[in-house]
XYZ file of C-alpha atoms in Angstrom:
597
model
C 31.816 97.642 -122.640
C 29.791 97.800 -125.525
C 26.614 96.062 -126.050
C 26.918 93.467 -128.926
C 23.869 94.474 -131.473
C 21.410 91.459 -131.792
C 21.107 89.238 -135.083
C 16.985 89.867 -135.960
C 16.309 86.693 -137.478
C 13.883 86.841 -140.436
C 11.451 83.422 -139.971
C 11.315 81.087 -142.433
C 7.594 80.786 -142.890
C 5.456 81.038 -146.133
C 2.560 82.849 -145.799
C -1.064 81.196 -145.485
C -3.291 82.768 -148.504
C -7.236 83.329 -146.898
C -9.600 83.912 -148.836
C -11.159 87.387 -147.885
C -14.689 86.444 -148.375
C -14.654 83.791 -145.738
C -13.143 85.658 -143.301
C -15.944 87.868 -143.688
C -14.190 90.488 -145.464
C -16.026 92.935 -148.356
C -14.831 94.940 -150.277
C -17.530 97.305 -150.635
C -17.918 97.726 -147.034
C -14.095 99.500 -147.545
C -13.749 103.684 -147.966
C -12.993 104.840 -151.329
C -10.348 106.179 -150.294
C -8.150 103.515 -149.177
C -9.433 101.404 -152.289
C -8.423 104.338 -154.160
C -4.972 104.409 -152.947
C -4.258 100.637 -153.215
C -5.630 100.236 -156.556
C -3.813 103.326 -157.594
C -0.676 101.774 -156.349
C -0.791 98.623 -158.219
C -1.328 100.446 -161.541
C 2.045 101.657 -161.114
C 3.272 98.683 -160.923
C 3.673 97.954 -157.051
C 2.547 95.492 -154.416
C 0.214 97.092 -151.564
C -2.181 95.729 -149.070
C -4.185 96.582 -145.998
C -2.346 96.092 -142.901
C -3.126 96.714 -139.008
C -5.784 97.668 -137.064
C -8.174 98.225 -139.651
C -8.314 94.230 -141.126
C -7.875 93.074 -136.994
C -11.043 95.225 -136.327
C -13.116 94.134 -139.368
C -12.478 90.297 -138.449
C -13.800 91.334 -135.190
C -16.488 93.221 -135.979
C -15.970 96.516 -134.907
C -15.413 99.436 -136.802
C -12.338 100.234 -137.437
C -10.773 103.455 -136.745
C -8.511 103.867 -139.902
C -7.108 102.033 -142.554
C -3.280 102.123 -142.878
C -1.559 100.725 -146.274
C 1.876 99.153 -146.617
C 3.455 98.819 -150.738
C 7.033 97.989 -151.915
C 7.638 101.230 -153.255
C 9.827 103.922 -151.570
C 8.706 107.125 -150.306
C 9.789 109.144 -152.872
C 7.878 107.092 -155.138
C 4.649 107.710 -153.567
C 5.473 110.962 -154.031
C 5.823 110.511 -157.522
C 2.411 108.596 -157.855
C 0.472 110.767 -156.268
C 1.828 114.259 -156.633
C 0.699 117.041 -154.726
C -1.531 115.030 -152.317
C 1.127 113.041 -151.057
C 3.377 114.230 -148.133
C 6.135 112.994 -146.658
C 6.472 112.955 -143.023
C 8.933 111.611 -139.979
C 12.482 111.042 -139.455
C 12.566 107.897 -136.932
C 9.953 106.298 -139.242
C 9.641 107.823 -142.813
C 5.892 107.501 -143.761
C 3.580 108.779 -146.851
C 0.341 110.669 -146.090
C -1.786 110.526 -149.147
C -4.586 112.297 -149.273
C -7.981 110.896 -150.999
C -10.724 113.572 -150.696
C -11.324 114.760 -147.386
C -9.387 111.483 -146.059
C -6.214 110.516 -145.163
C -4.655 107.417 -145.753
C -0.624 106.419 -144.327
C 1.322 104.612 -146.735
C 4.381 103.148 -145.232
C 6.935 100.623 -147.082
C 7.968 97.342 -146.395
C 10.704 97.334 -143.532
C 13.882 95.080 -142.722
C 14.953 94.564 -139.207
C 18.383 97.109 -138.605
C 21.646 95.107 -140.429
C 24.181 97.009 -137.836
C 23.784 98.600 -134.415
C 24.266 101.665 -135.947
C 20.290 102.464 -136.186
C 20.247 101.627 -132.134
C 21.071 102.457 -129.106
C 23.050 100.333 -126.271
C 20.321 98.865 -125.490
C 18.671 97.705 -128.423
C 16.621 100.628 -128.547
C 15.528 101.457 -132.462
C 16.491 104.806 -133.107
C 15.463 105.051 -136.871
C 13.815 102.794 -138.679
C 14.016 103.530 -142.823
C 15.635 99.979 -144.129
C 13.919 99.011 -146.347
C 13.053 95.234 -147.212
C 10.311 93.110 -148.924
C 6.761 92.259 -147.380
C 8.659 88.789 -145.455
C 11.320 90.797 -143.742
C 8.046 93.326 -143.211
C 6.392 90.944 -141.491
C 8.654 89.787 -138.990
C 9.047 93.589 -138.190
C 5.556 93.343 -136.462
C 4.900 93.738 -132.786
C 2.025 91.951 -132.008
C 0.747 89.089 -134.080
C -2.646 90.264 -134.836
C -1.661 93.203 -136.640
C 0.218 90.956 -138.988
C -2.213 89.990 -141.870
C -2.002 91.829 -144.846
C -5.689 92.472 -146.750
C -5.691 92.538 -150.208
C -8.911 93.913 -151.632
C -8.116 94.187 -155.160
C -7.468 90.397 -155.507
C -9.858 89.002 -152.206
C -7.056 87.597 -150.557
C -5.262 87.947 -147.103
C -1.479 86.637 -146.201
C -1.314 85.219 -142.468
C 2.169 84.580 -141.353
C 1.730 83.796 -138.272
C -0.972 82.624 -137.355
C -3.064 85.505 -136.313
C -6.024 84.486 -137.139
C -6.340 81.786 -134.792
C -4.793 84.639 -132.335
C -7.859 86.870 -132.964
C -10.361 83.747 -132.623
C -8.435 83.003 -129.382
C -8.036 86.276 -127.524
C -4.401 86.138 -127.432
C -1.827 88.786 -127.332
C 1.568 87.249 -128.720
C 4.391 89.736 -129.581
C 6.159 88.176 -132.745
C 9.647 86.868 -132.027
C 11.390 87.537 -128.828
C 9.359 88.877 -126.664
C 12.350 90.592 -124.651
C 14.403 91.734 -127.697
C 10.654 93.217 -129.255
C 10.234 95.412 -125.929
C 14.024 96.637 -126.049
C 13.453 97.564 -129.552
C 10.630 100.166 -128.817
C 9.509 100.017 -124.709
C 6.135 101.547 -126.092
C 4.935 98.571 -126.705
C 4.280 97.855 -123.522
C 2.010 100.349 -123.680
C 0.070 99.116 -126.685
C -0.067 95.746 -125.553
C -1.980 97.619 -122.213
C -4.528 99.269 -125.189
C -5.388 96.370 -126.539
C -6.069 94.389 -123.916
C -8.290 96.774 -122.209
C -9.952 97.794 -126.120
C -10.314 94.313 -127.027
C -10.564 92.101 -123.873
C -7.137 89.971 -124.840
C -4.754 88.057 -122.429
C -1.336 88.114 -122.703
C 0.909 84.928 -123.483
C 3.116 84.039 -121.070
C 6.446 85.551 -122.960
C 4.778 89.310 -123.078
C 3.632 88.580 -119.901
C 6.862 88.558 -118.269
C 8.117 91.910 -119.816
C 5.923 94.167 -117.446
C 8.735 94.615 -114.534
C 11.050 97.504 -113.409
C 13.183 96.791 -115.824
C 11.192 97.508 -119.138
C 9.307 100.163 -117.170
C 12.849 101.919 -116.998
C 13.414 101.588 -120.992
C 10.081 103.168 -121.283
C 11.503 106.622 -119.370
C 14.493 106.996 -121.887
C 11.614 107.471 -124.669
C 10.832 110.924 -125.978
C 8.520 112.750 -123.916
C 6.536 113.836 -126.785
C 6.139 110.426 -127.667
C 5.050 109.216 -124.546
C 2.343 112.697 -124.471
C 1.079 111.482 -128.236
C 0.942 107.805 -126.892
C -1.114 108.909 -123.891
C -3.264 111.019 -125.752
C -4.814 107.798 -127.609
C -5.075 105.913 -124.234
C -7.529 108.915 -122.689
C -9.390 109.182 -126.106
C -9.711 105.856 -127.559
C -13.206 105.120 -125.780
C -11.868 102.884 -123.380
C -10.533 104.627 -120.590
C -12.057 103.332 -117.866
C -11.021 99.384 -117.993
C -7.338 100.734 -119.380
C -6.948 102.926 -116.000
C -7.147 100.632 -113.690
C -4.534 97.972 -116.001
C -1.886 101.294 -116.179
C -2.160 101.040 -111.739
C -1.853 97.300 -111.969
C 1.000 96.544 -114.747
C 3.345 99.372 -112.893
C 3.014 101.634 -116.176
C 1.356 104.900 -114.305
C 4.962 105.641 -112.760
C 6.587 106.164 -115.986
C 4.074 108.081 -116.831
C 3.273 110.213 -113.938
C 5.435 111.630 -110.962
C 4.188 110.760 -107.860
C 1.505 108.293 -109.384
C -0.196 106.839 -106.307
C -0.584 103.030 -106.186
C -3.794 102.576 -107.477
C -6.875 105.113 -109.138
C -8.683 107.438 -107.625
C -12.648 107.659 -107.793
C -12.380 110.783 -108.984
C -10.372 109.310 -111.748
C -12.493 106.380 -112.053
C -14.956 108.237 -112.335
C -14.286 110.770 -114.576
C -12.811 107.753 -117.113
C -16.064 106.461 -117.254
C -17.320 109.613 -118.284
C -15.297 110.104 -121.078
C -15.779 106.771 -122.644
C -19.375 107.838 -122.747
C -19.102 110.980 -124.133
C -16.782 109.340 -127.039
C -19.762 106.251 -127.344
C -22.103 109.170 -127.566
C -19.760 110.820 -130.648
C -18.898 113.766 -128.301
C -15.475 115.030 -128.417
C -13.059 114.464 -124.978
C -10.110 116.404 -124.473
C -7.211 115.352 -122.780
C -5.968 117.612 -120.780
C -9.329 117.501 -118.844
C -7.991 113.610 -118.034
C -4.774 115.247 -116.829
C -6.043 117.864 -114.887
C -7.885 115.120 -112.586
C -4.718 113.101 -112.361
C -2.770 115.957 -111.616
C -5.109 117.560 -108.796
C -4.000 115.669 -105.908
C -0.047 116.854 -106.981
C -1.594 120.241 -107.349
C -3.491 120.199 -103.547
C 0.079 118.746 -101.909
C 2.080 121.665 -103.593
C -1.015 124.380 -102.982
C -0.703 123.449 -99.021
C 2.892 123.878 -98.816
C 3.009 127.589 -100.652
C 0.231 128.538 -98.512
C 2.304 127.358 -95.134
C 4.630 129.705 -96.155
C 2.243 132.421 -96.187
C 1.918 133.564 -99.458
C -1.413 135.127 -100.857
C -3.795 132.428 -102.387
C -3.657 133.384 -106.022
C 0.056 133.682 -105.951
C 0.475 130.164 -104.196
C -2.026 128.708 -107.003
C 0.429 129.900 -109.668
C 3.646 128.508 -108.007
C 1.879 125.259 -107.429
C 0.581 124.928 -110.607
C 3.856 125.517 -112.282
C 5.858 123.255 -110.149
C 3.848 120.024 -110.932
C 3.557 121.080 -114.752
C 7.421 121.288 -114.311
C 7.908 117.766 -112.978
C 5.227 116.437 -114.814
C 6.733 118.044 -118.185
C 9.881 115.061 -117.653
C 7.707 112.408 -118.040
C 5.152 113.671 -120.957
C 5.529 116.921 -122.635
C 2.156 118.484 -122.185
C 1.919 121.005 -124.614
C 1.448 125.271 -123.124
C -1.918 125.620 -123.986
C -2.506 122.130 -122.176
C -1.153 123.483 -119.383
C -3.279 126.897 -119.326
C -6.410 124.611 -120.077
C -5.504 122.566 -116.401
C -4.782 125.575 -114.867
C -7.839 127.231 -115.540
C -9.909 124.265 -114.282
C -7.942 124.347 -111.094
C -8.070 128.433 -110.373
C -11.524 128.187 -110.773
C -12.909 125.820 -108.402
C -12.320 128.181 -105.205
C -14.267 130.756 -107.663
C -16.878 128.367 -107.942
C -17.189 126.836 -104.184
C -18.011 130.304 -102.969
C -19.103 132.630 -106.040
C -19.828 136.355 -104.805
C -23.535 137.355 -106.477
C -22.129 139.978 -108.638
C -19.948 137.525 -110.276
C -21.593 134.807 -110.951
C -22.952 136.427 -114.863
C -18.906 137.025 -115.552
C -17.847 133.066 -114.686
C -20.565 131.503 -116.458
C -19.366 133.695 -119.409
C -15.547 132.290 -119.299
C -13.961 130.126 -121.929
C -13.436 127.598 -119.308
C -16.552 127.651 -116.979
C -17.935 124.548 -118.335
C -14.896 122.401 -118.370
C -14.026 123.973 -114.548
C -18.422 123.131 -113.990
C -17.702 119.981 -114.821
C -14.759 119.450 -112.610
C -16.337 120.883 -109.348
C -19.308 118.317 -110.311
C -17.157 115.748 -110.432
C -15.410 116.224 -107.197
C -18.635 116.882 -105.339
C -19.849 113.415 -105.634
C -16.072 111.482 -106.037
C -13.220 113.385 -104.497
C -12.309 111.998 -101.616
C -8.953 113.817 -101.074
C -8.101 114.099 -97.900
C -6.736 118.097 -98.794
C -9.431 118.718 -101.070
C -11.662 121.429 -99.607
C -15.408 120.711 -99.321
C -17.790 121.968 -102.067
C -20.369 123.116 -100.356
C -23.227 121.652 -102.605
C -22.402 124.444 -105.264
C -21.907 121.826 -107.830
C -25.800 121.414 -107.860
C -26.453 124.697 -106.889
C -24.598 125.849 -110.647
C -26.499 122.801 -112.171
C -30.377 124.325 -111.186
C -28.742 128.194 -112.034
C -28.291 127.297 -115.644
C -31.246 125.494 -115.802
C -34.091 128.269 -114.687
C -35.311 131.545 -115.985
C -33.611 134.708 -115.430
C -36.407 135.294 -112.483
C -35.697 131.947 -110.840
C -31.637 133.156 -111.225
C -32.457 136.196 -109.629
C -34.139 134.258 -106.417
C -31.238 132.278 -106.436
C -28.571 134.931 -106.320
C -30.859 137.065 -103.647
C -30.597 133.347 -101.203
C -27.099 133.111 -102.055
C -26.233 135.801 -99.966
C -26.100 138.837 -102.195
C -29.574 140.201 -103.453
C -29.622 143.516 -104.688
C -28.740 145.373 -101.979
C -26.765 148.020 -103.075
C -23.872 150.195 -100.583
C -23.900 153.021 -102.852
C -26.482 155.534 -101.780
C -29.219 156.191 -104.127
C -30.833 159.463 -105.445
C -33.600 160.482 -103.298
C -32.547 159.551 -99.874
C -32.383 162.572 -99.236
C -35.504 164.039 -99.489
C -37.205 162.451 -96.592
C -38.645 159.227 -99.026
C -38.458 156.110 -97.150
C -38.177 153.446 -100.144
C -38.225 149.464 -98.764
C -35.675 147.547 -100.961
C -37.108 144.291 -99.709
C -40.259 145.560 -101.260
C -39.069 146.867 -104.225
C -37.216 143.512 -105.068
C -40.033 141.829 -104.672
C -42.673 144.111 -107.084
C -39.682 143.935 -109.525
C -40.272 139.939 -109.651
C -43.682 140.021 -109.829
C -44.038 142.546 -112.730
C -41.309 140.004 -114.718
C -42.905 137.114 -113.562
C -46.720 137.681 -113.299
C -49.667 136.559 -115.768
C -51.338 139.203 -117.439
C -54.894 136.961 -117.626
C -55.030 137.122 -113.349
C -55.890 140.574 -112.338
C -55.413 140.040 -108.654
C -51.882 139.193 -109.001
C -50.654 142.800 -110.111
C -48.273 144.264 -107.473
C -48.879 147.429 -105.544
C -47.252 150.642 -106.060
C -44.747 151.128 -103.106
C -45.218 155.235 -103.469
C -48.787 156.303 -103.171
C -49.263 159.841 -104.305
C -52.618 161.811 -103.020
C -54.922 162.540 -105.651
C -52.972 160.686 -108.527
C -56.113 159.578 -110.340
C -58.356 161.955 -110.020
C -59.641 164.414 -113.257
C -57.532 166.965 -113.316
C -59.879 169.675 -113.326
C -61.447 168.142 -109.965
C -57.943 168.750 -108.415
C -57.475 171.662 -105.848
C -55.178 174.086 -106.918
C -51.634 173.722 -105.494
C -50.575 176.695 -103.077
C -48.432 178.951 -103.786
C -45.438 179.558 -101.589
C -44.867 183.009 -100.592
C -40.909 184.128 -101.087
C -39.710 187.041 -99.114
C -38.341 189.748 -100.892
C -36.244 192.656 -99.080
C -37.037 196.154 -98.835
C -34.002 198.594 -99.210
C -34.628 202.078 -97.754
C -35.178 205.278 -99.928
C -32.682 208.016 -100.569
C -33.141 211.086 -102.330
C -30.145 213.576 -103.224
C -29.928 217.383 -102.673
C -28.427 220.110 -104.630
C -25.343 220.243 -102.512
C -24.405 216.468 -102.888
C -24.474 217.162 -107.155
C -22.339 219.891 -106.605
C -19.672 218.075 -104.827
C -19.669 215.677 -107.480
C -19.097 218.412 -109.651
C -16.768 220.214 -108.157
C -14.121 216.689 -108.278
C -11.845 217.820 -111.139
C -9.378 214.700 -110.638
C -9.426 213.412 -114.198
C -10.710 209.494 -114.305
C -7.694 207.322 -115.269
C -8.546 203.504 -115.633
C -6.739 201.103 -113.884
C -5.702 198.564 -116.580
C -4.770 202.332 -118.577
C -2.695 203.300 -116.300
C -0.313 200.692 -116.079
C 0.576 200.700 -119.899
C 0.842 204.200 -120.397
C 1.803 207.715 -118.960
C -1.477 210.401 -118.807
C -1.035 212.936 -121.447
C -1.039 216.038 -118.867
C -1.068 216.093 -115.112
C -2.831 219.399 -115.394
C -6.214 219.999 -113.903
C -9.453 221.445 -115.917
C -8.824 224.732 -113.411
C -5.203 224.631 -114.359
C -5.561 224.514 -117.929
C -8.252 227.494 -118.216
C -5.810 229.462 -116.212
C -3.350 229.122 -118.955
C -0.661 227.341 -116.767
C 1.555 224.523 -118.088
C 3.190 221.782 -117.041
C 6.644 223.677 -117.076
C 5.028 226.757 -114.594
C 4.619 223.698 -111.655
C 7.829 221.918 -111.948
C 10.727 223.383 -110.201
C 14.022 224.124 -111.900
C 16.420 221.562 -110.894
C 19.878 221.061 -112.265
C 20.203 217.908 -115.071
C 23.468 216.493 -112.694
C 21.424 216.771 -109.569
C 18.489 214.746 -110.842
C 18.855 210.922 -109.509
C 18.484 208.760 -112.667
C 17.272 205.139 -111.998
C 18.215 202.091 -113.126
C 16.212 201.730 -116.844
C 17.276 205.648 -117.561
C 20.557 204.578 -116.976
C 20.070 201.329 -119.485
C 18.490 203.471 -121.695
C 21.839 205.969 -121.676
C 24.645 203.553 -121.747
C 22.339 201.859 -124.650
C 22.094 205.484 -126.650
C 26.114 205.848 -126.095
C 26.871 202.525 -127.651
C 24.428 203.028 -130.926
C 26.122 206.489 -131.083
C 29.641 204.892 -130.753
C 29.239 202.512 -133.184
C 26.994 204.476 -136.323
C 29.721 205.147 -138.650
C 29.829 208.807 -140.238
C 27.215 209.594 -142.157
C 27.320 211.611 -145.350
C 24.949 214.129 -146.674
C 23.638 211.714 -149.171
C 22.648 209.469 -146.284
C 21.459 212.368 -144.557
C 19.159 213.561 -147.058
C 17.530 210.135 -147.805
C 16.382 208.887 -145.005
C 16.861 204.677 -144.638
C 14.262 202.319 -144.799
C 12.709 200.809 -141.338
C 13.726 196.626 -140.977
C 10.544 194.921 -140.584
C 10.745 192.508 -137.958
C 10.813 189.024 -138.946
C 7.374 186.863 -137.868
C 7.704 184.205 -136.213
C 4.344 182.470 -137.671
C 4.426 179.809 -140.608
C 3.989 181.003 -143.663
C 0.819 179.983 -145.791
C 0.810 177.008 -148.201
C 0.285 178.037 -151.787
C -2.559 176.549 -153.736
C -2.445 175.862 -157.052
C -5.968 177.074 -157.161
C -5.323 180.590 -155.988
């Protein structure tokens, strides 16, 4: 069955007109650039005021974040106002973002409460949120009561409809209208209301109150996770982190927010909270994902001990942990990817920085993330009391005094740590019977960095001493030389007879390399040849069909029959002239031709 939509009822209240200057309200204390934008509004002919946090905070006396404005006209008048600087943004909740210099300002229009359930879900949820209705039905469209005055600076004046200033003077935090319906509409409210009271130091009436059970905490899970990730991101970095953590534990809100969200805060959490709120006080930057990576590292040590059971390597267990809490924590909030690499990064590098091997120690202090995983380690050295978290050694300090001292204080440090310069690699000279101590060498290295050049007696000792290495050099003794052996071969003189025998060898001298590429030109001896004999006179007469041809004469045959066999007849014409030789085609590329040449 079908949930009946509920009938918003407008109230029927005229609005008290305060005078701005007695509430303590200046104009000139305003940015231009919201006084640019109202005032620019009105010329056309539209209503506008100051609405929100920024006229709460100023009655209060703190400075206010932003200032948001509401007007009559639609968005795509403020579009038409203000032209290019003007953008239109949001689907759920059309708004205006007009830009005034180097500042933004949100315009949104006055808003009537939904006419149909068609704008909501079954459970009264508001799923979009663009009727549009004058500043009474605006009003009632409030949450909380003290964002409900409306500042107008032109004119001095600010419209109370409801009583919020006596809210403010009281410390009360009143939800306008039902309080049950109001949470129904939007379940992030609960949330806000949880802001303010830790921001501002409010209680809540006794009708908001009530609305912190199981049930609203459910309504708050069926919101968007990117929602609920924006809405978290201005808990961690509003400056008041540490009394809001501790109201998230107590109210029930951490478990719609977190998986496995323990029942109350860690110190680790505690204390990093703290830290952040000073750090924001100070006008340092936070980021949030450093928040999240200390809420998520118990998840992260329950789901690192289980992979490791299973005996997986270390680094590959780190991954799968990492990713299976980002994947259960990614249903409640969606934490952006890079979020995700920032936490892992902090996490991967805190076994890197418990026990650090000497020659690594310059690459992580160069990382990206060495400060933020620094900072981390520091933190859980003095306020982790995790049962599964491993011990830290002390390093946490130890990283603190390394980034503090000189690079010969660093290089002390690193030679206690366990590494020192000792090197596995063998050196050049070991060989030649030079005993060098590297104890000794270490330490002449740190005192010729390190020493002052006013005290004479600290200057280090040479650890090779060579003889005679200042004195004049014509006072020197003249080196030795060392006497080389050289062999004696025995002497052998030729006769007559052994130059005849060399001339009487008539075998002709036939290179090697000659011989193989081409036949001698006669196989006839000097003797031979002055005896008038040829080649014909040796060789005996042996019949053509009795001589044994081989295999390339007989190629060389059957190659002559077949060129015979197929050369057509040839006439005496042909005969006579004798045909031109085909030039072999080249296989080379032929030249490029210049237009020069």
């Amino acid at each position: 069955m079908q949930k009946k939509p509920t009938k918003h009822k407008t109230p029927k209240s005229s609005a008290t007109v305060l005078s701005a200057q007695k509430l303590g309200l200046d104009k000139r204390t305003l940015p231009h650039s919201i006084v640019e934008v109202i005032s620019t509004l009105n010329k056309a002919g539209f209503d506008a005021y100051i609405v929100g946090g920024g006229v709460r905070d100023s009655l209060l006396g703190l400075a206010p974040k932003d200032f948001d404005a509401v007007t009559n006209a639609r968005p795509h008048e403020i579009k038409a106002i203000f032209g290019g600087r003007c953008r239109i943004i949001g689907k759920r909740f059309q708004l205006a973002h007009v830009y005034s210099g180097r500042e933004l300002i949100e315009v949104a229009t006055f808003r009537a409460p939904p006419k149909d359930d068609t704008h909501t879900t079954d459970d009264g949820m508001i799923t979009r949120d663009n009727v549009w209705g004058d500043i009474t039905q605006d009003f009632a469209r409030r949450d909380f009561s003290i964002n409900a005055l409306y500042y107008q600076p032109i004119k001095g004046e600010v419209l109370d409809f409801c009583g919020a200033v006596d809210d403010i003077k009281n410390g009360t935090l009143r939800l306008l209208g039902d309080a049950k319906v109001r949470v129904e509409e939007d379940p992030v409210r609960l949330l806000r209301a949880l802001r303010f009271k830790a921001k501002l130091g409010f209680e809540f009436d006794k009708a908001l109150a009530k609305q912190f059970n199981d049930t609203s905490w459910t309504l708050l899970e069926q919101v968007s996770a990117h929602r609920l990730y924006d809405e978290t991101q201005k808990m961690f970095t509003g400056g008041y982190l540490a009394p809001l953590l501790p109201l998230l534990y107590q109210y029930g809100a951490m478990s719609s927010l977190m998986t496995y969200a323990q029942p109350k805060p860690t110190r680790l959490a505690l204390q990093v909270a703290k830290n952040t709120d000073e750090r924001i006080a100070s006008g340092k930057t936070a980021n949030p994902a450093f928040f999240y990576a200390v809420l998520l590292w118990e998840n992260y040590l329950h789901a690192l001990v289980k992979f490791k059971k299973k005996g997986l390597p270390f680094h590959e267990a780190q991954l799968k942990a990492s990713r299976k809490v980002f994947d259960a924590q990614r249903i409640k909030t969606a934490i952006p990817k890079f979020a995700e690499d920032f936490i892992s990064d902090i996490w991967f590098m805190q076994p890197k920085l418990v026990s650090p091997k000497p020659k690594d120690v310059d690459r992580l202090s160069s990382q990206g993330k060495f400060r933020a995983g620094l900072d981390f380690l520091i933190m859980r050295e003095s306020h982790d009391d995790s049962p599964l978290s491993e011990p830290t050694n002390g390093m946490g300090a130890w990283w603190q005094r390394y980034l503090a001292v000189d690079a010969t204080s660093q290089s002390q440090m690193l030679s206690a740590l366990g590494g020192g310069v000792t090197r596995t690699r063998r050196r050049r000279g070991t060989d030649t019977g030079i005993d060098i101590d590297k104890d000794a060498e270490l330490l002449q290295l740190q005192q010729l960095s390190g020493r002052d050049d006013d005290k004479a007696d600290d200057v280090p000792q040479p650890l090779l001493v060579v003889d005679n290495a200042n004195t004049p050099k014509s006072t020197r003794p003249t080196p030795r030389v060392r006497q080389v052996d050289v062999p004696t071969f025995e002497r052998r003189t030729y006769s007559e007879s052994d130059f005849a025998k060399l001339l009487d060898n008539d075998e002709p001298y036939i290179p090697s390399v000659r011989y193989r590429k081409r036949q001698p030109s006669s196989t006839l001896s000097i003797k031979e040849r002055e005896q008038g004999l040829t080649e014909s006179d040796l060789q005996p007469s042996v019949p053509s069909s009795a001589k044994p041809k081989t295999q390339a004469s007989k190629r060389q045959t059957t190659g002559q029959q077949t060129r015979q066999q197929a050369k057509p007849r040839e006439t005496a014409q042909d005969t006579d002239t004798p045909k031109p030789k085909k030039r072999k085609k080249s296989n080379a590329k032929p030249r490029a031709k210049h237009d020069d040449q």
